[in-house]
């Protein structure tokens, strides 16, 4: 498939766009990334996602748009059925994978943003505890579902790996900004090893943004969030 048949409206900073890129790479697809900025938003993005006006958007089949990262990932898995499969084969296992992705998005995204916006250590504390709780729970989930293999999906990365792994760079940024180790090898040994395996996977390698660059971007975001909250 030619690149002009498959375009991703994304951004190097976006964990959600990263999910789509990993899924496309897993399937061995040729695609073009059309980099977007938060401000101003391009006419192509506004036209392609007029409801939420957000990335990522996948343009496929005469540039028809598919929006929302997990919907796009499932779409990719359904359209390109070649191995490896991203979603588990059994309906029960697929439901479980979707559940944990919903949990991650609900808990981890909110807590990460809140801790970055917190004004002092006391304000950071409950959000840091929330992140630690999520990591503890995902450590349990990994040990249960991986069956001793490298990934949540077993021998290769699957839906949970893609969804959870997309936040790893932002966890590192959080550690960088607050000066506290969040993903700790002593507390989360399995997740720490999994994170290394995820970053080194051929479908992921080279996609994760460098921490210093993403930290600088995050600091600008924090300023914007703070200003808009006043």
Coordinates of C-alpha atoms in Angstrom, one line a residue:
X1 CA 0.0 0.0 0.0
X2 CA 1.4 3.4 -1.0
X3 CA 1.9 6.1 1.7
X4 CA -0.6 8.4 0.0
X5 CA -3.3 5.7 0.6
X6 CA -2.8 5.8 4.3
X7 CA -2.2 9.0 6.3
X8 CA -2.0 9.7 10.0
X9 CA -2.7 13.1 11.4
X10 CA -0.6 13.0 14.5
X11 CA 2.0 14.7 16.6
X12 CA 5.4 13.5 17.9
X13 CA 4.3 14.5 21.4
X14 CA 1.0 12.6 21.5
X15 CA 0.7 9.2 23.2
X16 CA -2.5 8.6 21.4
X17 CA -1.0 9.2 17.9
X18 CA 1.9 6.9 19.1
X19 CA -0.6 4.1 19.6
X20 CA -1.7 4.3 16.0
X21 CA 1.8 4.4 14.7
X22 CA 2.8 1.2 16.6
X23 CA -0.3 -0.6 15.3
X24 CA 0.5 0.4 11.7
X25 CA 4.1 -0.7 12.2
X26 CA 3.0 -4.0 13.7
X27 CA 1.0 -4.7 10.5
X28 CA 3.9 -3.7 8.3
X29 CA 1.9 -0.9 6.6
X30 CA 3.4 2.0 4.6
X31 CA 1.9 5.3 5.8
X32 CA 2.6 9.0 6.0
X33 CA 2.5 11.0 9.2
X34 CA 1.1 14.5 8.7
X35 CA 2.5 16.3 11.8
X36 CA 0.0 18.6 13.5
X37 CA 0.4 21.3 16.1
X38 CA -1.9 22.1 19.0
X39 CA -2.2 25.7 17.9
X40 CA -3.1 26.5 15.3
X41 CA -5.0 23.4 14.2
X42 CA -4.8 22.7 10.5
X43 CA -7.8 22.9 8.2
X44 CA -7.3 19.2 7.4
X45 CA -7.6 18.2 11.0
X46 CA -10.7 20.4 11.6
X47 CA -12.3 19.0 8.5
X48 CA -11.3 15.4 9.4
X49 CA -12.4 15.5 13.0
X50 CA -15.0 18.3 13.3
X51 CA -16.5 16.9 16.5
X52 CA -13.4 16.7 18.9
X53 CA -10.9 18.6 16.7
X54 CA -8.1 16.3 18.1
X55 CA -5.4 14.0 16.9
X56 CA -5.0 11.2 15.9
X57 CA -7.0 10.8 12.8
X58 CA -6.3 8.0 10.3
X59 CA -7.2 8.8 6.7
X60 CA -7.9 5.7 4.6
X61 CA -9.9 4.6 1.6
X62 CA -10.3 7.9 -0.4
X63 CA -9.2 9.8 2.7
X64 CA -12.2 8.7 4.9
X65 CA -11.3 9.7 8.5
X66 CA -11.3 7.4 11.5
X67 CA -10.9 9.1 14.8
X68 CA -10.0 8.2 18.4
X69 CA -6.9 6.2 19.0
X70 CA -8.3 2.9 20.3
X71 CA -11.0 2.9 17.6
X72 CA -8.3 3.4 15.0
X73 CA -6.2 0.6 16.5
X74 CA -9.1 -1.8 16.4
X75 CA -9.9 -0.6 12.8
X76 CA -6.4 -1.4 11.7
X77 CA -6.6 -4.9 13.3
X78 CA -9.9 -5.6 11.6
X79 CA -8.9 -4.3 8.1
X80 CA -5.5 -5.8 8.0
X81 CA -5.9 -9.3 9.3
X82 CA -2.3 -10.4 8.8
X83 CA -0.4 -11.5 11.8
X84 CA 0.2 -10.4 14.5
X85 CA -3.2 -9.8 15.8
X86 CA -3.5 -6.8 18.0
X87 CA -6.6 -7.8 19.9
X88 CA -7.0 -11.2 21.6
X89 CA -8.8 -13.8 19.6
X90 CA -11.3 -14.8 22.3
X91 CA -14.2 -12.4 23.0
X92 CA -13.7 -12.6 26.8
X93 CA -10.0 -11.7 26.5
X94 CA -10.8 -8.8 24.1
X95 CA -13.3 -7.5 26.7
X96 CA -10.7 -7.7 29.4
X97 CA -8.1 -5.9 27.2
X98 CA -10.6 -3.1 26.5
X99 CA -11.4 -2.9 30.2
X100 CA -7.8 -2.3 31.2
X101 CA -7.3 0.2 28.5
X102 CA -10.3 2.2 29.8
X103 CA -8.8 1.9 33.3
X104 CA -5.4 3.3 32.1
X105 CA -6.9 6.2 30.2
X106 CA -9.2 7.1 33.0
X107 CA -6.7 6.9 35.9
X108 CA -3.3 7.5 34.4
X109 CA -4.0 10.4 32.1
X110 CA -6.0 12.4 34.7
X111 CA -3.4 11.8 37.4
X112 CA -0.4 12.6 35.2
X113 CA -2.0 16.0 34.2
X114 CA -3.0 16.8 37.8
X115 CA 0.4 16.1 39.2
X116 CA 2.1 18.2 36.6
X117 CA -0.2 21.1 37.4
X118 CA 0.0 20.8 41.2
X119 CA 1.5 23.8 42.9
X120 CA 3.4 22.1 45.7
X121 CA 4.3 18.6 47.1
X122 CA 1.2 18.4 49.3
X123 CA -1.0 19.0 46.2
X124 CA 1.0 16.4 44.2
X125 CA 0.7 13.7 46.9
X126 CA -2.8 12.3 46.1
X127 CA -2.1 12.2 42.3
X128 CA 1.2 10.5 42.9
X129 CA -0.5 7.9 45.0
X130 CA -3.0 7.4 42.2
X131 CA -0.3 6.8 39.7
X132 CA 1.5 4.4 42.0
X133 CA -1.8 2.5 42.5
X134 CA -2.2 2.2 38.7
X135 CA 1.3 0.9 38.3
X136 CA 0.8 -1.6 41.1
X137 CA -2.4 -2.9 39.6
X138 CA -0.9 -3.1 36.1
X139 CA 2.0 -5.1 37.6
X140 CA -0.6 -7.6 38.8
X141 CA -2.3 -7.6 35.4
X142 CA 1.0 -8.2 33.6
X143 CA 2.0 -11.1 35.8
X144 CA -1.4 -12.7 35.2
X145 CA -1.8 -12.2 31.5
X146 CA 1.7 -12.4 30.1
X147 CA 2.1 -16.0 31.3
X148 CA 5.8 -15.4 31.8
X149 CA 6.4 -13.9 28.4
X150 CA 7.7 -10.4 27.5
X151 CA 4.4 -8.6 26.8
X152 CA 0.8 -8.3 28.0
X153 CA 0.0 -9.8 24.6
X154 CA 2.4 -12.8 25.1
X155 CA 5.2 -13.1 22.6
X156 CA 4.5 -9.9 20.9
X157 CA 2.8 -6.6 21.8
X158 CA -1.0 -6.4 21.8
X159 CA -3.7 -3.9 22.7
X160 CA -2.8 -3.5 26.4
X161 CA 0.9 -3.1 25.5
X162 CA 0.1 -0.4 22.9
X163 CA -2.3 1.5 25.1
X164 CA -0.2 1.4 28.3
X165 CA 3.2 1.7 26.5
X166 CA 2.1 4.9 24.8
X167 CA 2.2 6.6 28.2
X168 CA 5.7 5.5 29.1
X169 CA 7.4 8.7 27.8
X170 CA 5.0 10.9 29.8
X171 CA 5.7 8.9 32.9
X172 CA 9.4 9.6 32.4
X173 CA 8.6 13.3 31.9
X174 CA 6.6 13.3 35.1
X175 CA 9.6 11.8 36.9
X176 CA 11.9 14.4 35.3
X177 CA 9.7 17.4 36.4
X178 CA 8.8 16.3 39.9
X179 CA 12.1 14.7 40.7
X180 CA 10.5 11.5 42.0
X181 CA 10.9 8.0 40.6
X182 CA 7.4 6.8 39.6
X183 CA 8.1 3.5 37.8
X184 CA 10.3 2.0 40.3
X185 CA 12.1 -1.3 39.7
X186 CA 11.9 -2.3 43.3
X187 CA 8.1 -1.8 43.5
X188 CA 7.3 -2.8 39.9
X189 CA 10.0 -5.2 38.6
X190 CA 7.9 -6.8 35.9
X191 CA 6.7 -3.5 34.5
X192 CA 10.2 -2.0 34.5
X193 CA 11.4 -5.0 32.4
X194 CA 8.3 -4.8 30.2
X195 CA 8.9 -1.1 29.6
X196 CA 12.4 -1.8 28.3
X197 CA 11.1 -4.7 26.1
X198 CA 8.3 -2.4 24.7
X199 CA 10.7 0.4 23.8
X200 CA 13.1 -2.0 22.1
X201 CA 10.3 -3.8 20.0
X202 CA 10.9 -3.2 16.2
X203 CA 7.4 -1.6 15.9
X204 CA 8.2 0.9 18.7
X205 CA 11.9 1.6 18.4
X206 CA 12.6 5.1 17.4
X207 CA 9.1 6.3 18.0
X208 CA 9.3 7.2 21.7
X209 CA 10.2 10.9 22.0
X210 CA 13.3 11.8 23.9
X211 CA 12.6 12.8 27.5
X212 CA 14.4 16.2 27.5
X213 CA 12.5 17.3 24.4
X214 CA 9.2 16.1 25.7
X215 CA 9.9 17.7 29.1
X216 CA 10.3 21.1 27.5
X217 CA 7.1 20.6 25.5
X218 CA 5.3 19.6 28.8
X219 CA 6.5 22.7 30.5
X220 CA 4.9 24.8 27.8
X221 CA 1.7 22.8 28.1
X222 CA 1.7 23.4 31.9
X223 CA 1.9 27.1 31.4
X224 CA -1.1 27.0 28.9
X225 CA -3.1 24.7 31.3
X226 CA -2.4 27.1 34.2
X227 CA -3.3 30.2 32.2
X228 CA -6.6 28.6 30.9
X229 CA -7.5 27.5 34.5
X230 CA -7.4 31.1 35.8

